[in-house]
Tab-separated table of C-alpha atoms and ligand atoms in Angstrom:
chain	number	residue	atom	x	y	z
P	1	MET	CA	48.658	-70.273	-191.271
P	2	SER	CA	48.191	-74.240	-191.063
P	3	THR	CA	50.747	-75.047	-188.173
P	4	TYR	CA	47.708	-76.987	-185.898
P	5	LYS	CA	45.385	-79.762	-186.770
P	6	ARG	CA	42.573	-78.440	-184.333
P	7	LEU	CA	40.216	-80.535	-182.384
P	8	PRO	CA	36.204	-79.716	-183.801
P	9	VAL	CA	35.337	-77.589	-179.944
P	10	THR	CA	35.914	-74.084	-179.744
P	11	PHE	CA	35.534	-72.775	-175.790
P	12	ALA	CA	33.544	-69.054	-175.053
P	13	ARG	CA	34.289	-69.320	-171.632
P	14	GLY	CA	36.380	-71.268	-168.361
P	15	GLU	CA	36.248	-71.491	-164.292
P	16	GLY	CA	38.218	-73.088	-162.769
P	17	ALA	CA	38.382	-76.334	-163.777
P	18	LEU	CA	36.078	-76.027	-166.504
P	19	LEU	CA	35.495	-74.734	-169.826
P	20	TRP	CA	31.877	-74.568	-171.701
P	21	ASP	CA	32.462	-74.092	-175.367
P	22	THR	CA	30.121	-72.100	-177.701
P	23	GLN	CA	27.601	-74.307	-177.823
P	24	ASP	CA	27.631	-74.465	-173.775
P	25	LYS	CA	28.548	-77.952	-173.095
P	26	GLN	CA	30.761	-78.448	-170.841
P	27	TYR	CA	34.075	-79.633	-169.876
P	28	LEU	CA	36.204	-80.457	-167.194
P	29	ASP	CA	39.732	-79.498	-168.432
P	30	ALA	CA	43.105	-81.642	-167.470
P	31	LEU	CA	45.337	-79.656	-169.945
P	32	SER	CA	45.220	-76.110	-168.948
P	33	GLY	CA	45.865	-75.044	-172.202
P	34	VAL	CA	49.282	-76.791	-171.652
P	35	ALA	CA	50.326	-76.173	-168.299
P	36	VAL	CA	49.504	-72.736	-168.365
P	37	CYS	CA	46.387	-72.300	-166.691
P	38	ASN	CA	47.640	-73.545	-163.432
P	39	LEU	CA	45.297	-71.620	-161.216
P	40	GLY	CA	42.330	-71.856	-163.933
P	41	HIS	CA	39.935	-70.198	-165.918
P	42	ALA	CA	39.050	-66.754	-165.370
P	43	HIS	CA	41.064	-66.535	-161.641
P	44	PRO	CA	39.380	-63.696	-160.230
P	45	ALA	CA	42.744	-62.119	-158.522
P	46	VAL	CA	44.534	-62.330	-162.226
P	47	THR	CA	41.905	-60.860	-163.761
P	48	LYS	CA	40.859	-58.138	-161.601
P	49	ALA	CA	44.909	-57.236	-161.740
P	50	VAL	CA	44.845	-57.751	-165.537
P	51	CYS	CA	41.861	-55.445	-165.509
P	52	GLU	CA	43.050	-52.770	-163.117
P	53	GLN	CA	46.689	-52.310	-164.936
P	54	ALA	CA	44.899	-52.112	-168.017
P	55	GLY	CA	42.866	-49.611	-166.412
P	56	ARG	CA	46.346	-47.398	-165.865
P	57	LEU	CA	48.891	-48.698	-168.241
P	58	LEU	CA	49.441	-51.615	-170.718
P	59	HIS	CA	53.444	-50.677	-172.265
P	60	THR	CA	55.837	-48.073	-172.158
P	61	SER	CA	58.981	-49.629	-172.836
P	62	ASN	CA	61.881	-51.197	-171.175
P	63	ILE	CA	64.077	-47.685	-171.962
P	64	TYR	CA	62.004	-46.887	-168.794
P	65	GLY	CA	61.384	-48.304	-165.385
P	66	ILE	CA	58.945	-50.539	-165.152
P	67	ALA	CA	57.448	-50.978	-161.721
P	68	ALA	CA	55.260	-53.639	-161.603
P	69	GLN	CA	58.246	-55.872	-163.729
P	70	GLU	CA	60.287	-55.012	-160.528
P	71	THR	CA	58.144	-55.837	-157.886
P	72	LEU	CA	57.874	-59.331	-160.101
P	73	GLY	CA	61.368	-59.985	-160.161
P	74	ASP	CA	61.287	-59.824	-156.559
P	75	THR	CA	59.362	-61.492	-155.399
P	76	LEU	CA	60.602	-64.498	-158.301
P	77	THR	CA	63.441	-64.539	-157.439
P	78	ALA	CA	62.928	-64.642	-154.092
P	79	LEU	CA	60.845	-67.393	-154.676
P	80	ALA	CA	63.080	-69.005	-156.666
P	81	GLY	CA	66.026	-68.617	-154.978
P	82	MET	CA	67.884	-66.564	-157.882
P	83	ASP	CA	69.603	-62.997	-158.053
P	84	ARG	CA	68.466	-61.777	-161.615
P	85	VAL	CA	66.168	-62.375	-164.301
P	86	PHE	CA	65.221	-61.576	-167.706
P	87	PHE	CA	62.001	-60.983	-168.876
P	88	GLY	CA	60.369	-61.848	-172.130
P	89	ASN	CA	57.524	-63.161	-173.954
P	90	SER	CA	57.805	-66.797	-174.748
P	91	GLY	CA	58.935	-69.824	-173.323
P	92	ALA	CA	61.632	-70.445	-176.574
P	93	GLU	CA	62.779	-66.296	-175.928
P	94	ALA	CA	63.050	-67.382	-172.417
P	95	ASN	CA	65.559	-70.333	-173.321
P	96	GLU	CA	66.684	-67.929	-176.212
P	97	ALA	CA	68.098	-65.471	-173.025
P	98	ALA	CA	69.313	-68.935	-171.640
P	99	ILE	CA	71.217	-69.691	-174.405
P	100	LYS	CA	73.220	-66.910	-175.063
P	101	LEU	CA	73.894	-65.994	-171.597
P	102	ALA	CA	75.463	-69.685	-172.232
P	103	ARG	CA	78.041	-69.311	-174.883
P	104	LEU	CA	78.670	-65.191	-173.089
P	105	TYR	CA	79.654	-67.559	-170.637
P	106	GLY	CA	82.251	-69.046	-172.726
P	107	HIS	CA	83.002	-66.116	-174.576
P	108	ARG	CA	84.321	-64.310	-171.197
P	109	ARG	CA	86.299	-67.495	-170.435
P	110	GLY	CA	87.816	-67.196	-173.955
P	111	ASN	CA	85.918	-70.176	-175.220
P	112	LYS	CA	85.546	-68.683	-179.201
P	113	SER	CA	83.078	-71.933	-180.080
P	114	PRO	CA	81.346	-72.729	-176.522
P	115	MET	CA	79.294	-76.427	-176.536
P	116	ILE	CA	76.108	-77.064	-174.273
P	117	VAL	CA	74.849	-80.235	-173.194
P	118	VAL	CA	71.081	-81.278	-174.339
P	119	MET	CA	69.167	-84.323	-174.100
P	120	GLU	CA	67.579	-86.590	-175.998
P	121	ASN	CA	63.167	-86.593	-176.284
P	122	SER	CA	63.948	-82.894	-175.062
P	123	PHE	CA	61.557	-79.933	-175.682
P	124	HIS	CA	62.379	-76.332	-175.300
P	125	GLY	CA	60.927	-74.417	-178.269
P	126	ARG	CA	60.230	-73.517	-182.138
P	127	THR	CA	63.250	-70.944	-182.641
P	128	LEU	CA	65.709	-71.491	-184.130
P	129	ALA	CA	68.206	-72.281	-181.214
P	130	THR	CA	65.385	-73.684	-179.396
P	131	LEU	CA	64.559	-76.530	-182.394
P	132	SER	CA	67.754	-77.097	-182.709
P	133	ALA	CA	68.376	-77.362	-178.887
P	134	THR	CA	64.973	-79.797	-178.954
P	135	GLY	CA	65.595	-83.568	-179.143
P	136	ASN	CA	63.294	-84.235	-181.416
P	137	ARG	CA	63.649	-85.200	-185.063
P	138	LYS	CA	60.124	-83.373	-186.059
P	139	VAL	CA	60.691	-80.181	-184.652
P	140	GLN	CA	64.041	-80.188	-187.149
P	141	ALA	CA	62.944	-81.546	-189.663
P	142	GLY	CA	62.658	-79.356	-193.260
P	143	PHE	CA	64.628	-76.477	-191.091
P	144	GLU	CA	67.912	-77.048	-191.289
P	145	PRO	CA	70.587	-75.775	-191.033
P	146	LEU	CA	70.086	-76.293	-187.622
P	147	VAL	CA	72.517	-73.876	-185.092
P	148	GLN	CA	75.274	-75.326	-184.317
P	149	GLY	CA	77.109	-75.794	-180.996
P	150	PHE	CA	74.875	-78.233	-179.171
P	151	ILE	CA	75.669	-81.927	-177.971
P	152	ARG	CA	72.828	-84.302	-177.436
P	153	VAL	CA	72.934	-87.283	-174.912
P	154	PRO	CA	70.441	-89.360	-173.515
P	155	TYR	CA	68.173	-88.194	-170.667
P	156	GLY	CA	68.648	-89.542	-167.501
P	157	ASP	CA	72.470	-91.049	-168.051
P	158	LEU	CA	74.837	-89.517	-165.821
P	159	ALA	CA	78.028	-92.070	-168.033
P	160	ALA	CA	77.187	-90.667	-170.740
P	161	LEU	CA	77.559	-87.004	-169.614
P	162	GLN	CA	80.607	-87.772	-168.221
P	163	ALA	CA	81.309	-88.744	-171.413
P	164	VAL	CA	81.236	-85.480	-172.916
P	165	ALA	CA	83.486	-84.199	-169.855
P	166	ASP	CA	85.863	-86.551	-170.715
P	167	ASN	CA	86.112	-85.822	-173.901
P	168	GLN	CA	84.496	-82.481	-174.723
P	169	LYS	CA	86.387	-79.447	-174.076
P	170	ASP	CA	84.451	-76.815	-175.383
P	171	VAL	CA	81.217	-77.660	-173.135
P	172	VAL	CA	80.329	-74.976	-171.138
P	173	ALA	CA	76.908	-75.929	-169.634
P	174	VAL	CA	73.805	-78.346	-169.545
P	175	LEU	CA	70.097	-76.855	-170.236
P	176	VAL	CA	68.174	-80.020	-169.287
P	177	GLU	CA	64.610	-80.555	-168.276
P	178	PRO	CA	63.671	-81.327	-164.838
P	179	ILE	CA	60.900	-83.584	-166.038
P	180	GLN	CA	60.859	-84.099	-170.127
P	181	GLY	CA	57.086	-82.695	-170.687
P	182	GLU	CA	56.501	-83.190	-174.316
P	183	GLY	CA	58.967	-86.278	-174.798
P	184	GLY	CA	56.337	-88.942	-172.252
P	185	VAL	CA	56.679	-86.891	-168.823
P	186	ASN	CA	59.877	-88.787	-168.054
P	187	VAL	CA	61.033	-88.311	-164.594
P	188	PRO	CA	64.868	-89.295	-164.340
P	189	PRO	CA	66.183	-91.527	-161.304
P	190	PRO	CA	66.394	-89.929	-158.100
P	191	GLN	CA	70.373	-90.047	-158.232
P	192	TYR	CA	70.023	-87.889	-161.607
P	193	LEU	CA	69.512	-84.315	-161.372
P	194	PRO	CA	72.103	-84.216	-158.543
P	195	GLY	CA	74.865	-85.736	-160.129
P	196	VAL	CA	74.545	-82.951	-163.618
P	197	ARG	CA	75.001	-80.189	-160.536
P	198	ALA	CA	77.734	-81.960	-159.543
P	199	LEU	CA	79.092	-82.413	-162.760
P	200	CYS	CA	78.651	-78.752	-163.534
P	201	ASP	CA	80.487	-77.807	-160.185
P	202	ASN	CA	83.268	-80.040	-161.306
P	203	LYS	CA	83.931	-78.485	-164.401
P	204	GLY	CA	82.399	-74.777	-164.190
P	205	TRP	CA	79.908	-75.773	-166.601
P	206	LEU	CA	76.952	-73.623	-166.431
P	207	MET	CA	73.213	-75.879	-165.165
P	208	ILE	CA	70.699	-74.485	-166.961
P	209	LEU	CA	66.799	-76.134	-165.949
P	210	ASP	CA	63.793	-75.886	-167.949
P	211	GLU	CA	61.239	-75.407	-166.117
P	212	ILE	CA	58.790	-73.387	-168.400
P	213	GLN	CA	56.589	-77.214	-167.646
P	214	THR	CA	57.338	-78.158	-164.294
P	215	GLY	CA	57.646	-74.663	-162.970
P	216	MET	CA	55.095	-72.417	-160.897
P	217	GLY	CA	54.008	-75.195	-158.486
P	218	ARG	CA	52.946	-77.756	-160.873
P	219	THR	CA	55.474	-80.448	-159.152
P	220	GLY	CA	54.480	-79.844	-155.664
P	221	LYS	CA	57.140	-77.392	-154.709
P	222	PRO	CA	57.139	-73.648	-156.369
P	223	PHE	CA	59.327	-74.722	-158.915
P	224	ALA	CA	60.722	-78.285	-159.121
P	225	TYR	CA	65.116	-78.301	-158.420
P	226	GLN	CA	63.323	-77.799	-155.066
P	227	HIS	CA	62.501	-81.230	-154.864
P	228	TYR	CA	66.187	-81.114	-154.454
P	229	ASP	CA	69.102	-79.577	-152.234
P	230	PHE	CA	70.991	-77.532	-155.142
P	231	LYS	CA	70.217	-74.600	-157.133
P	232	PRO	CA	70.552	-74.223	-161.200
P	233	ASP	CA	72.878	-71.519	-162.326
P	234	VAL	CA	70.097	-70.281	-164.784
P	235	MET	CA	66.044	-70.820	-165.305
P	236	THR	CA	63.290	-70.602	-167.853
P	237	LEU	CA	60.123	-70.068	-166.610
P	238	ALA	CA	56.843	-69.513	-169.244
P	239	LYS	CA	53.681	-71.403	-169.882
P	240	ALA	CA	51.978	-70.944	-166.265
P	241	LEU	CA	54.319	-67.667	-165.119
P	242	GLY	CA	50.799	-65.533	-166.625
P	243	ASN	CA	48.059	-67.462	-165.817
P	244	GLY	CA	47.927	-67.028	-169.366
P	245	VAL	CA	48.968	-63.665	-170.265
P	246	PRO	CA	52.295	-64.281	-172.636
P	247	ILE	CA	55.053	-63.703	-170.818
P	248	GLY	CA	58.959	-65.770	-170.328
P	249	ALA	CA	61.099	-65.108	-167.489
P	250	CYS	CA	65.298	-66.851	-167.917
P	251	LEU	CA	66.438	-66.395	-164.095
P	252	ALA	CA	70.018	-66.946	-162.817
P	253	ARG	CA	72.809	-67.159	-160.653
P	254	GLY	CA	76.327	-66.229	-158.907
P	255	ASP	CA	78.362	-65.331	-162.007
P	256	ALA	CA	75.603	-66.311	-164.478
P	257	ALA	CA	73.616	-63.067	-163.599
P	258	GLU	CA	75.791	-60.796	-163.820
P	259	LEU	CA	76.382	-61.489	-167.849
P	260	PHE	CA	74.646	-59.658	-169.697
P	261	ALA	CA	74.774	-56.135	-170.730
P	262	PRO	CA	73.435	-53.130	-171.714
P	263	GLY	CA	73.133	-53.653	-175.282
P	264	ASN	CA	73.485	-57.095	-174.996
P	265	HIS	CA	69.894	-58.564	-174.998
P	266	GLY	CA	66.359	-56.701	-174.704
P	267	SER	CA	62.754	-57.809	-176.035
P	268	THR	CA	59.627	-54.654	-176.443
P	269	PHE	CA	57.370	-56.458	-175.237
P	270	GLY	CA	59.251	-58.557	-172.400
P	271	GLY	CA	58.245	-57.528	-169.158
P	272	ASN	CA	55.197	-54.657	-169.944
P	273	PRO	CA	53.498	-53.680	-167.033
P	274	LEU	CA	50.833	-55.955	-168.214
P	275	ALA	CA	52.653	-59.168	-168.033
P	276	CYS	CA	54.061	-58.147	-164.451
P	277	ALA	CA	50.477	-57.317	-162.750
P	278	ALA	CA	49.982	-60.915	-164.207
P	279	ALA	CA	52.688	-63.038	-162.896
P	280	LEU	CA	52.847	-61.188	-160.457
P	281	THR	CA	49.286	-61.982	-158.862
P	282	VAL	CA	50.321	-65.205	-160.135
P	283	CYS	CA	53.004	-65.847	-158.195
P	284	ARG	CA	51.525	-63.861	-154.702
P	285	THR	CA	48.528	-66.755	-155.120
P	286	LEU	CA	49.924	-69.136	-155.769
P	287	SER	CA	52.715	-68.516	-152.516
P	288	GLU	CA	49.343	-67.893	-150.299
P	289	GLN	CA	47.621	-70.872	-150.484
P	290	LYS	CA	50.580	-72.993	-150.721
P	291	LEU	CA	48.939	-73.880	-154.087
P	292	TRP	CA	52.315	-76.370	-154.450
P	293	ASP	CA	51.247	-78.661	-151.606
P	294	THR	CA	47.223	-79.185	-153.462
P	295	ALA	CA	49.807	-80.008	-156.216
P	296	ALA	CA	51.440	-82.539	-154.641
P	297	SER	CA	48.404	-84.601	-152.838
P	298	LEU	CA	46.232	-84.009	-155.494
P	299	GLY	CA	48.280	-85.575	-158.284
P	300	GLU	CA	49.667	-87.976	-155.497
P	301	SER	CA	45.548	-88.747	-155.642
P	302	ILE	CA	44.857	-89.120	-158.759
P	303	ARG	CA	47.787	-91.182	-159.739
P	304	GLN	CA	47.281	-93.723	-157.054
P	305	GLY	CA	43.249	-93.857	-158.495
P	306	LEU	CA	44.931	-94.706	-161.704
P	307	ARG	CA	47.263	-97.101	-160.750
P	308	ASN	CA	44.218	-99.070	-158.956
P	309	ALA	CA	40.942	-98.474	-161.928
P	310	LEU	CA	44.081	-99.773	-164.490
P	311	ASP	CA	45.656	-102.130	-162.106
P	312	ASN	CA	45.632	-105.790	-164.057
P	313	VAL	CA	44.255	-102.948	-167.793
P	314	GLN	CA	46.367	-104.432	-170.160
P	315	GLY	CA	48.385	-102.569	-172.756
P	316	VAL	CA	48.990	-100.021	-169.206
P	317	ILE	CA	52.528	-99.956	-169.089
P	318	GLU	CA	53.351	-97.689	-166.392
P	319	VAL	CA	51.402	-94.241	-164.474
P	320	ARG	CA	54.037	-91.732	-163.505
P	321	GLY	CA	55.662	-88.134	-162.637
P	322	GLN	CA	55.138	-85.756	-159.877
P	323	GLY	CA	52.728	-83.622	-158.864
P	324	LEU	CA	49.757	-82.085	-161.203
P	325	MET	CA	51.766	-83.544	-164.054
P	326	ILE	CA	51.043	-86.873	-165.385
P	327	GLY	CA	51.627	-89.351	-167.909
P	328	ILE	CA	50.513	-93.014	-168.492
P	329	ALA	CA	52.167	-94.774	-170.917
P	330	LEU	CA	50.437	-97.465	-173.092
P	331	ASP	CA	52.491	-100.136	-175.193
P	332	ARG	CA	50.360	-98.227	-178.168
P	333	PRO	CA	50.092	-95.368	-180.375
P	334	CYS	CA	46.881	-93.225	-178.808
P	335	ALA	CA	46.616	-90.238	-180.112
P	336	GLU	CA	43.068	-91.063	-181.516
P	337	LEU	CA	42.407	-90.785	-177.205
P	338	VAL	CA	42.241	-86.963	-177.430
P	339	ALA	CA	38.640	-86.918	-179.765
P	340	ARG	CA	37.612	-89.918	-178.021
P	341	ALA	CA	38.130	-87.987	-174.090
P	342	LEU	CA	36.719	-84.741	-175.821
P	343	GLU	CA	33.544	-85.944	-176.809
P	344	GLN	CA	33.082	-87.111	-173.119
P	345	GLY	CA	33.614	-83.680	-172.040
P	346	LEU	CA	37.590	-84.400	-171.229
P	347	LEU	CA	40.503	-82.589	-172.163
P	348	ILE	CA	43.605	-84.523	-172.178
P	349	ASN	CA	46.769	-84.704	-174.427
P	350	VAL	CA	48.908	-87.533	-175.709
P	351	THR	CA	52.246	-87.342	-176.561
P	352	ALA	CA	55.474	-89.278	-177.253
P	353	ASP	CA	52.991	-91.072	-179.248
P	354	SER	CA	51.532	-93.323	-176.756
P	355	VAL	CA	51.932	-91.219	-173.332
P	356	VAL	CA	49.050	-89.717	-172.343
P	357	ARG	CA	49.776	-86.194	-170.704
P	358	LEU	CA	48.060	-84.804	-167.728
P	359	LEU	CA	48.521	-81.571	-166.610
P	360	PRO	CA	45.091	-80.704	-164.399
P	361	PRO	CA	44.754	-77.031	-163.079
P	362	LEU	CA	46.039	-76.731	-159.290
P	363	VAL	CA	42.769	-75.413	-157.997
P	364	MET	CA	41.141	-78.875	-159.272
P	365	THR	CA	38.577	-79.925	-156.410
P	366	GLU	CA	38.780	-83.605	-155.600
P	367	GLN	CA	35.393	-84.206	-156.196
P	368	GLN	CA	36.579	-82.896	-160.075
P	369	ALA	CA	39.632	-85.356	-159.582
P	370	ASP	CA	37.850	-88.043	-158.900
P	371	HIS	CA	35.623	-87.915	-161.960
P	372	LEU	CA	38.675	-87.214	-164.316
P	373	VAL	CA	40.108	-90.039	-163.233
P	374	SER	CA	36.779	-92.105	-163.885
P	375	ILE	CA	36.045	-90.914	-166.920
P	376	LEU	CA	39.541	-91.991	-168.005
P	377	SER	CA	39.694	-94.945	-166.850
P	378	SER	CA	36.573	-96.271	-168.758
P	379	LEU	CA	37.759	-94.367	-171.378
P	380	LEU	CA	41.281	-96.116	-171.515
P	381	ARG	CA	39.802	-99.621	-170.721
P	382	GLU	CA	37.434	-99.515	-173.930
P	383	PHE	CA	40.250	-98.462	-175.844
P	384	LEU	CA	43.207	-101.194	-174.776
P	385	ALA	CA	40.235	-103.893	-175.106
P	386	GLY	CA	39.890	-102.475	-179.178
P	387	LYS	CA	36.842	-100.794	-178.659
I	1	PLP	C1	56.377	-75.671	-173.392
I	1	PLP	C2	57.903	-75.316	-173.186
I	1	PLP	C3	58.636	-75.015	-173.977
I	1	PLP	C4	58.384	-73.600	-175.215
I	1	PLP	O1	57.563	-72.689	-174.885
I	1	PLP	P1	56.848	-71.573	-175.753
I	1	PLP	O2	56.527	-70.303	-174.993
I	1	PLP	O3	55.383	-72.468	-176.308
I	1	PLP	O4	57.637	-71.031	-177.081
I	1	PLP	C5	59.748	-74.514	-173.649
I	1	PLP	N1	60.359	-75.594	-173.028
I	1	PLP	C6	60.337	-76.783	-172.107
I	1	PLP	C7	59.473	-77.370	-171.507
I	1	PLP	C8	58.280	-76.332	-172.503
I	1	PLP	O5	57.010	-77.424	-171.856
């Protein structure tokens, strides 16, 4: 169905941060399939793991033990400092699990209409519950009636959250992205997330972090909350978890980890041997090579490079982000930059109308990063000069 307005290119193969189209033209990928291929394209270890697993066993069922799922569960919960994990197949599914957990948490405490606080400009997926949680009318329009049970506040605004705490007795959880991705690479003030955590502790609410875009090393730590010294109660992952093999995860800690019992939730494909073999290799490769440190340093140098190259250019509001999650906010809509960059062999994205978003693979070389800065800054100069 016509759910995508596609760009006029089809890729045939890739390697690291490079892609080749069906005409064999080469591209530099600064988007990673939207924060999915953090290890780059055709990563040898992932390819090997997927091929080996495919030759042994693709799928059995969650009715039976799945060795790769158990190993991945141990690895992922250790990396995240969480207790338990549920595996699904996508980000939306991971968030559905988190929303169900929050409701169950409320019901167990005698609350028959539990509410979850969500943010303006957030993005949590396209299923009915997750689009209802999403703070973007374009995502919701035409799909009403929306799922009930969400209260919306501005992102980064602790006072607004405090007002909800003071006035709404049915709240059981807060669902928030550590950095808003689709919303425009919005980095909250440093005291915000610790403040949300403190408020959740105070009120007995679950703090649910949607790390679907920020997770798996992208921001310079394995998970974005690890830049702070708190832990969420629930965290969702997907995108880069399988480096392109579909897998999502909902991790939980403490009481939240003990809520689901047999029969409460499930998935046919979730956590199957193939997806888990890929994700396990992603976790191990990221950890062995400390690729989050590369994300931190490469991201800083790309932001600095862009700031230098765009200094005094009229129309650039800000270069922002953390690690390899980078936004260049302009003073005007700039969707057309995507096609212009494509012509020059560069893959970028524009979100929230006027923010150029870069999500390069963590394996991008310094030389490729320099190339990215140089092509993109001249494109931006031309565009902002009205050429
Ligand atoms: C991409 C994304 C989702 C949705 O993931 P899907 O796999 O497309 O369902 C949810 N939350 C955030 C923050 C995302 O970036």
